[in-house]
Short mmCIF file of C-alpha atoms and ligand atoms in Angstrom, two decimals:
data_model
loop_
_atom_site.label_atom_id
_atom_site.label_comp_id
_atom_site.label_asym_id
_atom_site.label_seq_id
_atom_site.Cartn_x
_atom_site.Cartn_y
_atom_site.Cartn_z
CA UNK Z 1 -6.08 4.94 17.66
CA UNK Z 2 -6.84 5.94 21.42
CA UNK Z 3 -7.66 9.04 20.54
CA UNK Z 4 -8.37 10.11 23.96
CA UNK Z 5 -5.91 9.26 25.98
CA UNK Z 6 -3.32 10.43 23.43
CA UNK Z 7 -5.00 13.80 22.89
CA UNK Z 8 -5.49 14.45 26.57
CA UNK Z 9 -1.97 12.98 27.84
CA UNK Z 10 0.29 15.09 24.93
CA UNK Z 11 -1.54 18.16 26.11
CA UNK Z 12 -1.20 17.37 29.96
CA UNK Z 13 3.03 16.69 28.23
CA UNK Z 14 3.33 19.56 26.28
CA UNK Z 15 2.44 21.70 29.14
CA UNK Z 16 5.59 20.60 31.09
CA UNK Z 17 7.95 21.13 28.64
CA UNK Z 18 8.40 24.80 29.96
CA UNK Z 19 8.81 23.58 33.59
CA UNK Z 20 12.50 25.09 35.14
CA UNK Z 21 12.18 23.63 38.03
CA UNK Z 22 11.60 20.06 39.75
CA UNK Z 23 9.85 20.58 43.09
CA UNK Z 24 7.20 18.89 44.61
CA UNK Z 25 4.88 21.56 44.33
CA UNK Z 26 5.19 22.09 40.75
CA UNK Z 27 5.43 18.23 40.02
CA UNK Z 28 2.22 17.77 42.14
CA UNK Z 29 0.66 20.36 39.44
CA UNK Z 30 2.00 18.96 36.77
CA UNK Z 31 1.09 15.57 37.67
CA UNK Z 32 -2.92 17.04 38.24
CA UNK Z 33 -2.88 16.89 34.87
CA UNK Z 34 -1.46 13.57 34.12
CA UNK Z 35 -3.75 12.43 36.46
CA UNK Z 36 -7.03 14.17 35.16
CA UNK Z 37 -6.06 12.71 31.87
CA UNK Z 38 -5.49 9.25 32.45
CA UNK Z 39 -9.33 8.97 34.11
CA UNK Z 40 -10.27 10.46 31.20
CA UNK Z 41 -9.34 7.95 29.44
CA UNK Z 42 -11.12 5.12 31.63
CA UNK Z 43 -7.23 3.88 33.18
CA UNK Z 44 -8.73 1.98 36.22
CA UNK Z 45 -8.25 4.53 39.19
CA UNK Z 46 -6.25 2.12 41.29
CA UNK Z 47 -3.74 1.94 38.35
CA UNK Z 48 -3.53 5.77 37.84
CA UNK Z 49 -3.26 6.32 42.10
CA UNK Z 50 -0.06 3.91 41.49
CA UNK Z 51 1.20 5.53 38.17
CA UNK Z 52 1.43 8.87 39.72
CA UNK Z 53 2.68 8.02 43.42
CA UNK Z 54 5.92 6.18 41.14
CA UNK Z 55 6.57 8.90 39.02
CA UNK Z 56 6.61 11.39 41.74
CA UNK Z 57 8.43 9.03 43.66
CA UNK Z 58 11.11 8.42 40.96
CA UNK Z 59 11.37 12.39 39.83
CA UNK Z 60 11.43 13.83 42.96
CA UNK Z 61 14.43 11.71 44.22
CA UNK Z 62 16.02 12.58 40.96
CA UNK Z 63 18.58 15.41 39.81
CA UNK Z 64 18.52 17.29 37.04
CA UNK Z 65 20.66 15.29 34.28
CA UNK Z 66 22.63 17.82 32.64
CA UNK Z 67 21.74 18.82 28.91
CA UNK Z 68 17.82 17.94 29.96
CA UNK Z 69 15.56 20.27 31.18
CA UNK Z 70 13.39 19.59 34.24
CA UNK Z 71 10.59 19.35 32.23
CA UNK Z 72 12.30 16.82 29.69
CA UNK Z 73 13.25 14.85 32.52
CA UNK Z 74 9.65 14.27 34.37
CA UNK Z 75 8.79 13.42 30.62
CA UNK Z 76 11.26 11.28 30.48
CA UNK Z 77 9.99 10.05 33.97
CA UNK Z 78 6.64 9.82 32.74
CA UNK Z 79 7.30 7.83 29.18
CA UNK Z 80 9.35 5.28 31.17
CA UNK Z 81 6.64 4.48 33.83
CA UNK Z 82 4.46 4.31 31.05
CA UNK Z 83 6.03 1.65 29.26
CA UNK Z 84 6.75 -0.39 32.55
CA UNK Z 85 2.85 -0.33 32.67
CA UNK Z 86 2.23 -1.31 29.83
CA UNK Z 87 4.20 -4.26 30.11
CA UNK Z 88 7.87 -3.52 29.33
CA UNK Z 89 9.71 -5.68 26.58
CA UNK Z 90 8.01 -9.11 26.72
CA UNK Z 91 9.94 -12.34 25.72
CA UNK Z 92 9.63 -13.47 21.94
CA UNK Z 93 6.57 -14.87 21.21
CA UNK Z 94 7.83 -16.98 18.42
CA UNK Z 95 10.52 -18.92 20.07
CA UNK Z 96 8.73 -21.87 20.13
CA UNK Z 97 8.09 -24.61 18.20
CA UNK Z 98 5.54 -26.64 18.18
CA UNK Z 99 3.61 -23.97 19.60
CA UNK Z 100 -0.28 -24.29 20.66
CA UNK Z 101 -2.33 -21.94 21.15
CA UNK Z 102 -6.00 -21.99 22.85
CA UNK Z 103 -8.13 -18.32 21.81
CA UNK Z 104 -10.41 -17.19 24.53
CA UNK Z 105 -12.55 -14.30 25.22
CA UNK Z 106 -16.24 -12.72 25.72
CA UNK Z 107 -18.46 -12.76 22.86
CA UNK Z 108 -17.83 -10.71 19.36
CA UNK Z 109 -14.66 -9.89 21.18
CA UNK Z 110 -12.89 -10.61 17.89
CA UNK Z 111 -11.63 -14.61 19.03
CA UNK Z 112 -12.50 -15.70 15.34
CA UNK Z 113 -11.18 -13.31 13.59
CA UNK Z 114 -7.79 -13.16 15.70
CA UNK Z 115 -7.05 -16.59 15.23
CA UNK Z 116 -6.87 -16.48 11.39
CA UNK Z 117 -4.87 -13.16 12.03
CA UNK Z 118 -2.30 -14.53 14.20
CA UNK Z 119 -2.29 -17.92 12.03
CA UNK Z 120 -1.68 -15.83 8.88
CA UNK Z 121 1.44 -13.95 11.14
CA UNK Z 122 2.70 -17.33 12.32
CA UNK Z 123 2.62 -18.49 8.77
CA UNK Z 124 4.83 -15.28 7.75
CA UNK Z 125 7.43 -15.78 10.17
CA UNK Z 126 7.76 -19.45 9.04
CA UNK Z 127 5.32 -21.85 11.06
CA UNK Z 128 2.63 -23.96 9.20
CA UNK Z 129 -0.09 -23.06 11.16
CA UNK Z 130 -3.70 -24.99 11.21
CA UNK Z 131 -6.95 -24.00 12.82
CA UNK Z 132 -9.31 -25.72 14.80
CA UNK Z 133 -12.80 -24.62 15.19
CA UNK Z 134 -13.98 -25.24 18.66
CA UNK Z 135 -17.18 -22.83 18.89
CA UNK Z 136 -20.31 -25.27 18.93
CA UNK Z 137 -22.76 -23.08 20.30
CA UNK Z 138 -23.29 -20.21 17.82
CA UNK Z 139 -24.66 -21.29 14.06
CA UNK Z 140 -22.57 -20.47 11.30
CA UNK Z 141 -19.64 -20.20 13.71
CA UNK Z 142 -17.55 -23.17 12.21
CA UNK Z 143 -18.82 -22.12 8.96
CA UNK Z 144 -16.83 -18.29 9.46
CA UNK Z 145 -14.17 -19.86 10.85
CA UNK Z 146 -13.62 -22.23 7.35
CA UNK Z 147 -14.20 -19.20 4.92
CA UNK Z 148 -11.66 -16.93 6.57
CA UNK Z 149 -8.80 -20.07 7.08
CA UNK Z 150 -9.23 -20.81 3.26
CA UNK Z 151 -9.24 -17.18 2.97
CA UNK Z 152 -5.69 -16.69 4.23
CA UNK Z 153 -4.92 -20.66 2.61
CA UNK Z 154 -4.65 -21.75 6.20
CA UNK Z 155 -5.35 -26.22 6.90
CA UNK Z 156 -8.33 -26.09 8.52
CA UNK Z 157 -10.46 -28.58 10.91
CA UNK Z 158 -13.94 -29.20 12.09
CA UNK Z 159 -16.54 -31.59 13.11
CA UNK Z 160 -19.98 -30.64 12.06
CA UNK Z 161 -21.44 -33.57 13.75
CA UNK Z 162 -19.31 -33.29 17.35
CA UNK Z 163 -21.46 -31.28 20.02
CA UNK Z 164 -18.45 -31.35 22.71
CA UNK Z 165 -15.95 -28.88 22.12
CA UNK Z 166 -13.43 -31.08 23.97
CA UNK Z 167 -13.98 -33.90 21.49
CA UNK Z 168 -13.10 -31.22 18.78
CA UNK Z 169 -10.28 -30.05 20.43
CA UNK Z 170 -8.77 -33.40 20.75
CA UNK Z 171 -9.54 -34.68 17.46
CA UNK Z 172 -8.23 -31.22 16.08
CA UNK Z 173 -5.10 -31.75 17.76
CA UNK Z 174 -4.37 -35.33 16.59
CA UNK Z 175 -5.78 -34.60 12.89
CA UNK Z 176 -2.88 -31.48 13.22
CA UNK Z 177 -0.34 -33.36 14.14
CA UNK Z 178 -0.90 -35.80 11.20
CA UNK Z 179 -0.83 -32.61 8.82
CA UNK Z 180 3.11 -31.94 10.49
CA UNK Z 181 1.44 -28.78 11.31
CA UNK Z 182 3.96 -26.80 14.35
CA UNK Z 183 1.43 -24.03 15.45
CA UNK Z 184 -2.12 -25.06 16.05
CA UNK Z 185 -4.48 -22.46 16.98
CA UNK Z 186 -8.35 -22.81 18.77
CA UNK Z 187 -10.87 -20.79 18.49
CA UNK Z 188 -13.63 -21.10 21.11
CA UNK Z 189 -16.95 -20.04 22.19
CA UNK Z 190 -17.40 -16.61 23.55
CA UNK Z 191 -20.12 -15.70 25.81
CA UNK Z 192 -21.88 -12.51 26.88
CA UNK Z 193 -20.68 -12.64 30.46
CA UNK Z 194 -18.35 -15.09 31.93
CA UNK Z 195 -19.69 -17.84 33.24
CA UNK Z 196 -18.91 -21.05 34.98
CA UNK Z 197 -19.92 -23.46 31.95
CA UNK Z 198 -17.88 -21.49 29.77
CA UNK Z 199 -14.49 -21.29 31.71
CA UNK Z 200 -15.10 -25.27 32.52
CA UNK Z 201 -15.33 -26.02 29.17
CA UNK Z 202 -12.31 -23.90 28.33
CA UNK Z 203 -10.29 -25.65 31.71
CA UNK Z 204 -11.57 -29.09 30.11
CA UNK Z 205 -9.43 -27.55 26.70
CA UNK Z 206 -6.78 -26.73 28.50
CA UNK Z 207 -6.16 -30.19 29.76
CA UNK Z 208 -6.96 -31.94 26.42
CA UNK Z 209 -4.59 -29.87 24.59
CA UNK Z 210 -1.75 -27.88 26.79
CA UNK Z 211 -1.25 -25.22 25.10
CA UNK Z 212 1.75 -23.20 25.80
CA UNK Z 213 -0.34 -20.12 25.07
CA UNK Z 214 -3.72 -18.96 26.39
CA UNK Z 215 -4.27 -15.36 24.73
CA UNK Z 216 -7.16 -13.52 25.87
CA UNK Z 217 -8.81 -11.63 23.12
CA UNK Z 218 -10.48 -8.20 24.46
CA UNK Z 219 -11.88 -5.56 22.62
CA UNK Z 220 -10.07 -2.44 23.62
CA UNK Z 221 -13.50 -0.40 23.49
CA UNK Z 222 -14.74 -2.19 27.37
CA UNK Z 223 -13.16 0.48 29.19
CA UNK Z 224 -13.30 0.13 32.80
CA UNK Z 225 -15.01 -3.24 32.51
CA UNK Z 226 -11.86 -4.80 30.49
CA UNK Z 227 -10.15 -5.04 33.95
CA UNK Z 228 -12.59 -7.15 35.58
CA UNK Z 229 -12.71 -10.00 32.67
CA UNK Z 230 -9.33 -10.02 32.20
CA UNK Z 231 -8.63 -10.93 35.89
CA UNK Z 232 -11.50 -13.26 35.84
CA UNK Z 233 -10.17 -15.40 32.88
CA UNK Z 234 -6.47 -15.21 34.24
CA UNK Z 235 -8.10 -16.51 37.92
CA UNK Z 236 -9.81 -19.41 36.21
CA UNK Z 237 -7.13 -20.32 33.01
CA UNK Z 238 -4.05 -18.53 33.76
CA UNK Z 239 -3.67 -16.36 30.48
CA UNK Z 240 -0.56 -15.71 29.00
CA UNK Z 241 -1.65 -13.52 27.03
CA UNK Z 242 -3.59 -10.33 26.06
CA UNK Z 243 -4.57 -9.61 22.75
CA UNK Z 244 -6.67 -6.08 21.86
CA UNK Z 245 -8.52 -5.95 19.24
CA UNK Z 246 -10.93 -2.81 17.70
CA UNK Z 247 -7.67 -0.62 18.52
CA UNK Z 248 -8.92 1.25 15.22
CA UNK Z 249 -12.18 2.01 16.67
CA UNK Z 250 -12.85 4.79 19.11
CA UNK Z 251 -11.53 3.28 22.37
CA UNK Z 252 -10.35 5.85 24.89
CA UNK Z 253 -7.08 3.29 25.42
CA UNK Z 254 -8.01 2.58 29.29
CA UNK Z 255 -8.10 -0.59 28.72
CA UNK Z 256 -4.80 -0.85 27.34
CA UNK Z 257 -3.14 0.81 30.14
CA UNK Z 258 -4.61 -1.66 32.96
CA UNK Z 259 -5.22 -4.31 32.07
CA UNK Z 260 -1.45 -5.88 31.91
CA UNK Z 261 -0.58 -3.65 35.09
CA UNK Z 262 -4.24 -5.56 36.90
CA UNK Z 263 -3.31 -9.16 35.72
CA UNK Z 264 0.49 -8.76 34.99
CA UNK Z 265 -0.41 -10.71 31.91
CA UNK Z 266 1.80 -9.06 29.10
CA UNK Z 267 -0.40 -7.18 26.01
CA UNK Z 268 1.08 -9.39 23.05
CA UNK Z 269 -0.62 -8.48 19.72
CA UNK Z 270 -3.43 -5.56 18.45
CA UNK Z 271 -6.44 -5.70 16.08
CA UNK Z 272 -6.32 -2.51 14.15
CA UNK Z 273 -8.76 -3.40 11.52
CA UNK Z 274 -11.52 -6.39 10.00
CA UNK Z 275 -8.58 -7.40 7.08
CA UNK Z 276 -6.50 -10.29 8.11
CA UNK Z 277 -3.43 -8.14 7.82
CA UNK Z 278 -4.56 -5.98 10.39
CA UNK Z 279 -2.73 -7.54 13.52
CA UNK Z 280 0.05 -6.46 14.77
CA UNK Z 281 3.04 -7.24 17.79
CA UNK Z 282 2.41 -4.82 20.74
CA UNK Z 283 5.43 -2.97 21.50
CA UNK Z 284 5.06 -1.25 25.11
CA UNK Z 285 7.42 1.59 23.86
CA UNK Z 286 5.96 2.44 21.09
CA UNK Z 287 2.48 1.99 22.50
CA UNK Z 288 3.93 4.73 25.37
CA UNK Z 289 5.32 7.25 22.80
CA UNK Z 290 2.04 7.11 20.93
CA UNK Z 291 -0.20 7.50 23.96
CA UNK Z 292 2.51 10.92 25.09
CA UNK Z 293 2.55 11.89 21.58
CA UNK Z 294 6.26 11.75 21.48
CA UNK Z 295 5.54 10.31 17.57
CA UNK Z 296 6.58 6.91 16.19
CA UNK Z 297 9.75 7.13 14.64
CA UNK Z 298 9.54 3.39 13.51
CA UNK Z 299 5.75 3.79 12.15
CA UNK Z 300 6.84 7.09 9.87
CA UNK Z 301 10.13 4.35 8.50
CA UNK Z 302 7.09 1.59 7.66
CA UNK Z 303 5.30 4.49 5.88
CA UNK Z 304 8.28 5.40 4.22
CA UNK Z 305 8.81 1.84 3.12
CA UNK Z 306 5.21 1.60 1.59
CA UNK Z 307 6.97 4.77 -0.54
CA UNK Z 308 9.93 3.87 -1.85
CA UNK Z 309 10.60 1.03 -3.84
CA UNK Z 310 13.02 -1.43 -3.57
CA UNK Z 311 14.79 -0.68 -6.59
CA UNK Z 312 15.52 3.68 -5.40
CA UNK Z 313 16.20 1.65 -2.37
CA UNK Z 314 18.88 -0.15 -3.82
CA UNK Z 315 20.57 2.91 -5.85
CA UNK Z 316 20.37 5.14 -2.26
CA UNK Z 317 21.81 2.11 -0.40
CA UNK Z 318 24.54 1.75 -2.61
CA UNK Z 319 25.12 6.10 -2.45
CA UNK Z 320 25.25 5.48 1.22
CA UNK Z 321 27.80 2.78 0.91
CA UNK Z 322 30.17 5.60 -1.02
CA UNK Z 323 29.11 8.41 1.00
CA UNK Z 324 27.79 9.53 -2.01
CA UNK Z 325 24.47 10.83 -1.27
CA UNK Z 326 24.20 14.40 -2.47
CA UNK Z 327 21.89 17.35 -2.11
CA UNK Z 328 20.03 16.23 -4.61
CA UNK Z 329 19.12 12.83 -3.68
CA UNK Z 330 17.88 14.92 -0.12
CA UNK Z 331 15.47 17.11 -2.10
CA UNK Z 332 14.07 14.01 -3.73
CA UNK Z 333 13.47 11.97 -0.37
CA UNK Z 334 11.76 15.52 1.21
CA UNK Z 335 9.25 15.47 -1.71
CA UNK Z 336 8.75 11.85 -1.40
CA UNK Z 337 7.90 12.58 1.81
CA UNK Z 338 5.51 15.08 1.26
CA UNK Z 339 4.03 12.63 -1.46
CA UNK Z 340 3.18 10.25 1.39
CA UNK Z 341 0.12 12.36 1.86
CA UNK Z 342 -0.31 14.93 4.68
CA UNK Z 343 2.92 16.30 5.90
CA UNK Z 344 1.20 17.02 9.19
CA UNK Z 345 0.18 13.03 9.42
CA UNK Z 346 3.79 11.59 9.17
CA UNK Z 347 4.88 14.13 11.39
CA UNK Z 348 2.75 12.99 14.15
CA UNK Z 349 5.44 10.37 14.14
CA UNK Z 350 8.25 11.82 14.61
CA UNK Z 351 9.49 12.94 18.47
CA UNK Z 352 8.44 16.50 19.20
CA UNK Z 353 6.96 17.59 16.05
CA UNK Z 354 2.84 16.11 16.63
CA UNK Z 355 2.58 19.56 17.80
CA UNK Z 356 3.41 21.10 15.10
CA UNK Z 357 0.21 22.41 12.38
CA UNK Z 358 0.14 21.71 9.04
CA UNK Z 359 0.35 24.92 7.92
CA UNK Z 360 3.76 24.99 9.63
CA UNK Z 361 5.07 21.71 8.52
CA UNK Z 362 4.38 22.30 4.65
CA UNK Z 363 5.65 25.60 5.32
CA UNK Z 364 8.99 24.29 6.45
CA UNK Z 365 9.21 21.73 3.93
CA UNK Z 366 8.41 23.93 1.32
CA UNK Z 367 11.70 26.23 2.98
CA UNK Z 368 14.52 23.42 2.57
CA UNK Z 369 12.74 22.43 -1.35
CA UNK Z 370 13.98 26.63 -2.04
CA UNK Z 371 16.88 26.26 -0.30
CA UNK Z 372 17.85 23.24 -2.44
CA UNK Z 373 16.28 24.67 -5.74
CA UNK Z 374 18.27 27.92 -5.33
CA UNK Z 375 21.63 25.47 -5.73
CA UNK Z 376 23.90 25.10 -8.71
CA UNK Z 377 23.83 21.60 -9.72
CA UNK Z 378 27.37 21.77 -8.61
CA UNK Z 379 26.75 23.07 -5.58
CA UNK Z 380 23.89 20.01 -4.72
CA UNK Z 381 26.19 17.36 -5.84
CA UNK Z 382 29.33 18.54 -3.66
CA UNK Z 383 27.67 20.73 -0.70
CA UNK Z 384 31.24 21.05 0.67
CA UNK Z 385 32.09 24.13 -1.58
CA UNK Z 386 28.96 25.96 -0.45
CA UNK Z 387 30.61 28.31 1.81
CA UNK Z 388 30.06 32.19 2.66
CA UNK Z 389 29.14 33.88 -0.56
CA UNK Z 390 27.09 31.04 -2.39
CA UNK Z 391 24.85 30.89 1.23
CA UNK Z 392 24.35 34.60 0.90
CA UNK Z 393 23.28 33.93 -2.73
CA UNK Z 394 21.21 30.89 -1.81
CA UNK Z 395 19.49 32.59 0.89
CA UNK Z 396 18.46 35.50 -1.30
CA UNK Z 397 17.45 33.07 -4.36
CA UNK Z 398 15.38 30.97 -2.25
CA UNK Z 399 13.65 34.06 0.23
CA UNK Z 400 14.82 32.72 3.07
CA UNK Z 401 18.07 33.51 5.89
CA UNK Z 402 21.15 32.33 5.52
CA UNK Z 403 20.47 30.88 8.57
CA UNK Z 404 17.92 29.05 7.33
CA UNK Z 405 20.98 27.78 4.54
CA UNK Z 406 23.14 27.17 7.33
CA UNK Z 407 20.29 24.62 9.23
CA UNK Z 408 19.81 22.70 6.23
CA UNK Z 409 23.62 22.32 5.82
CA UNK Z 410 23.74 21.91 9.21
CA UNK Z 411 21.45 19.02 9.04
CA UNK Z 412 22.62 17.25 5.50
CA UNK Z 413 25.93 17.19 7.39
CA UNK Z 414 24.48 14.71 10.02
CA UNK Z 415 22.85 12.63 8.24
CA UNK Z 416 26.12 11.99 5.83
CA UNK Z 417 27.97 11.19 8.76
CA UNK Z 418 25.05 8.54 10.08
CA UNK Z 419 25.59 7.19 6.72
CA UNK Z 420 28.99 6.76 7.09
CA UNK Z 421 28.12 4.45 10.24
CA UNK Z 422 26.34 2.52 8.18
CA UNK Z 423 28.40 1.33 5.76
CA UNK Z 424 27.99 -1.84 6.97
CA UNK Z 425 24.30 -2.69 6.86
CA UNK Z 426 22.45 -3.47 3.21
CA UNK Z 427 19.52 -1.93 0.75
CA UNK Z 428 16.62 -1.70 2.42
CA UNK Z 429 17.53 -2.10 6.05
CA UNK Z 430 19.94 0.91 5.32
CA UNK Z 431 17.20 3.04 3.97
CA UNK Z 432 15.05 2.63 6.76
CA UNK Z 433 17.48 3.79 9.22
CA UNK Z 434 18.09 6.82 7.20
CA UNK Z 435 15.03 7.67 7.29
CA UNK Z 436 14.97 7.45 10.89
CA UNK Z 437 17.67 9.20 11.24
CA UNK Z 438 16.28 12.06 9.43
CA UNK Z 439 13.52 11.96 11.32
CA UNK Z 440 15.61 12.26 14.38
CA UNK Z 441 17.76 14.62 12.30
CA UNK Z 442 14.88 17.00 12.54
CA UNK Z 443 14.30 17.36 15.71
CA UNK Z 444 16.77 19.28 17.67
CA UNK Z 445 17.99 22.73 16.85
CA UNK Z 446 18.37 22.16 13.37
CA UNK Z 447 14.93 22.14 12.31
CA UNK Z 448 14.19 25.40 13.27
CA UNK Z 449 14.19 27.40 10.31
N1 GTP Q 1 -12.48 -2.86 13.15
C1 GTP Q 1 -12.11 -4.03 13.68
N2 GTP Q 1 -12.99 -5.02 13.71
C2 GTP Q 1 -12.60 -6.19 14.24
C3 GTP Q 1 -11.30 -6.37 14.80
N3 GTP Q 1 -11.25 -7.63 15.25
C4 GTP Q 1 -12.45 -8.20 15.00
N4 GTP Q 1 -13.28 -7.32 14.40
C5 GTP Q 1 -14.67 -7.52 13.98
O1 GTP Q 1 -15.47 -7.82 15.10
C6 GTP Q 1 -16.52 -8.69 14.76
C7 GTP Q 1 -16.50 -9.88 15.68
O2 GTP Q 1 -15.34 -10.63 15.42
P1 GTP Q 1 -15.25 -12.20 15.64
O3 GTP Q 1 -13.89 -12.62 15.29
O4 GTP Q 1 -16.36 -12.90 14.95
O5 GTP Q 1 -15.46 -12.26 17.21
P2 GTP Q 1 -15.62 -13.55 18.12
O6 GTP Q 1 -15.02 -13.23 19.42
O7 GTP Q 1 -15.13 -14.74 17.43
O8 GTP Q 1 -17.20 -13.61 18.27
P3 GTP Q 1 -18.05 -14.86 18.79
O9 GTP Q 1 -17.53 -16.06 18.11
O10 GTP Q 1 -19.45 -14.53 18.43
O11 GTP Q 1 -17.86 -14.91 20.26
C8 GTP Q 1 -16.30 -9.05 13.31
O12 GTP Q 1 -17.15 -8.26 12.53
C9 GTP Q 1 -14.85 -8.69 13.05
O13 GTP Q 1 -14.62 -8.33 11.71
C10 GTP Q 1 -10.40 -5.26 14.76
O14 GTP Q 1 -9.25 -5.31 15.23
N5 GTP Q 1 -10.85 -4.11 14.20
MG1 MG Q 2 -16.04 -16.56 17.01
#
């Protein structure tokens, strides 16, 4: 996913982690970079003029916060202009109830598919959802429309015989109603270009209907051009909305980036794959981190999920309760980890570690599986009694330092005591924070082997 703009923005990061100093020459430099990579990446230039001039404004006015570095902090700077760009935390989108919700977009933008998506997610979090298909230009339209709704067991309506997409709309809304159905959702023509037919037709909608929600669906792949429809269709219908779709193909995440900072309309939900499961809330922050490479902690916790089933989840919950997670139950989750598939993969999630190469990783993973292995039973099951002698031994057993015992103490330590804190939370939710917090666990001094 934007491959681009996260390849060419972590590099333009990764340089500034040395900097020592915040100055405006060596911001301006730093920035050159920043700069060079966002264009890159097709951010509209007017956004990226206005993205620089605020984090130079913001860093430069700034001290250095003690325990940060100066290059930590323009990081910092830059991660948190990032996310105001892309839109910030946006209000709940399922608050309401009855909600309605009229698709719109250019043609093959991904309007079809999106609205059995959405439906299907609206269905999850406890709507009962029907579509309506409003498309009455393109053959077979209705027809795609029906297949994917029974698909995904979604109420569906049409009218074959009805040429005017307002009369569908209408009907659709009254026949919806009648099914006690509290999230209705349109799908509507596209067209190649915007045109005036087109967005009357859609204002005609608009009025039938009133839908709370107008959600522009735009494939992330336009580029530069994504700017200009998106501000067209807000000028004409006032959107509400932004969804992306094709974030799996090989756009250059451009798009993204202006498009909510052009029309102010917030990014809501992305497309990141043809299976009706593949939609997914747009979270701002996480959309920043990814783009800076500062990792997804909260993606590597869903992939951990996929992992572990609910019933280890269970028995580990219920150690954490007791504080009686041991050595042993460590060494399991690491190779669980590493069963997830490429070590190097998951840890592009995790904050500072993307840069890290494979080799590394299963290198270091590999280090703490000795360490552990080199342990008396005893010894996993009550780490407190490993003390001076039995780390000397453990280090030599394993072939590695007894520093490299003391950093995986070190580390088992703190994640006992964030178990402890969490006493109060249950099974699953419980394991998914701890493996957060591992992940976070990682990252500071105590990962360096
Ligand atoms: N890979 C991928 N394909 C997608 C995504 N969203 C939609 N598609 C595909 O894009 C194509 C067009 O999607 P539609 O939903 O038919 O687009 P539309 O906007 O309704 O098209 P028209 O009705 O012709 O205007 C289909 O082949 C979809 O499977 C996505 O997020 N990822
Ligand atoms: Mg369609």
């Amino acid at each position: 996913m934007f491959e681009v703009i996260t390849d060419k923005m972590s590099q333009a990061i990764r340089a500034m982690r040395g900097l020592n100093k915040i100055s405006e020459a060596n911001v301006a430099d730093a920035l050159v970079r920043v700069k060079t990579a966002l264009l890159a990446s097709d951010v509209h230039y007017k956004v990226v003029k206005e993205f620089i001039a605020n984090v130079q404004a913001k860093c430069l006015g700034q001290k250095v916060v003690v325990g940060a570095t100066p290059g930590q902090q323009l990081i910092h700077g830059i991660h948190s202009e990032l996310v105001a760009l892309l839109g910030g935390e946006s209000p709940n989108f399922f608050a309401l109830k009855p909600l309605r919700i009229l698709m719109v977009g250019l043609h093959g933008s991904g309007k079809t598919t999106t609205t059995i998506k959405l439906a299907a997610m609206l269905q999850k979090k406890g709507y009962h959802p029907a579509v309506i298909a409003c498309d009455v230009y393109r053959p077979a339209a209705i027809d795609q429309l029906e297949q994917l709704a029974q698909q995904a067991s979604l109420p569906f309506y049409g009218d074959r015989e009805e040429k005017r997409a307002v009369s569908i709309a209408s009907s659709g809304l009254a026949w919806a109603k009648e099914h006690s159905a509290d999230a209705i959702l349109w799908d509507t023509a596209g067209r190649l270009q915007i045109d005036d037919v087109l967005i009357q037709e859609l204002k005609d909608m608009r009025s039938a209907i009133q839908p709370q929600e107008i959600l522009l669906v735009a494939d992330s792949a336009l580029g530069q051009e994504a700017v200009n429809v998106a501000k067209h269709f807000h000028e004409a219908l006032t959107l509400t909305g932004i969804v992306l779709t094709k974030l799996d193909g090989d756009a250059r995440g451009g798009a993204a980036v202006s498009m909510k900072s052009v029309t102010q309309v917030p990014i809501r939900f992305m497309g990141t794959g043809e299976k009706i499961s593949d939609l997914e809330i747009f979270h701002a922050d996480r959309m920043a981190q990814r783009i800076l490479g500062m990792g997804d902690v909260i993606s590597l916790v869903e992939k951990a999920q996929e992992v572990v089933d609910q019933q280890e989840a269970e028995r580990l919950a219920e150690k954490m309760k007791h504080a009686t997670f041991t050595l042993d139950d460590f060494l399991q989750q690491m190779r669980k980890i590493q069963n997830m598939g490429s070590v190097s993969s998951l840890l592009q999630h995790l904050p500072g570690m993307n840069s890290m190469s494979s080799e590394d990783a299963d290198k270091r993973f590999k280090r703490v599986g000795a360490v552990v292995s080199s342990m008396t039973l005893k010894e996993r099951r009550h780490p407190d009694i490993i003390h001076g002698q039995r780390r000397v031994r453990i280090a030599k057993g394993s072939g590695t330092t007894l520093a490299d015992v003391n950093s995986l103490l070190k580390q088992f330590h703190y994640m006992k005591q964030m178990m402890k804190k969490m006493k109060n939370t249950h099974g699953r939710k419980e394991l998914q924070q701890m493996m957060a917090q591992m992940g976070g666990g990682m990252t500071g001094d105590s990962l360096h082997f």
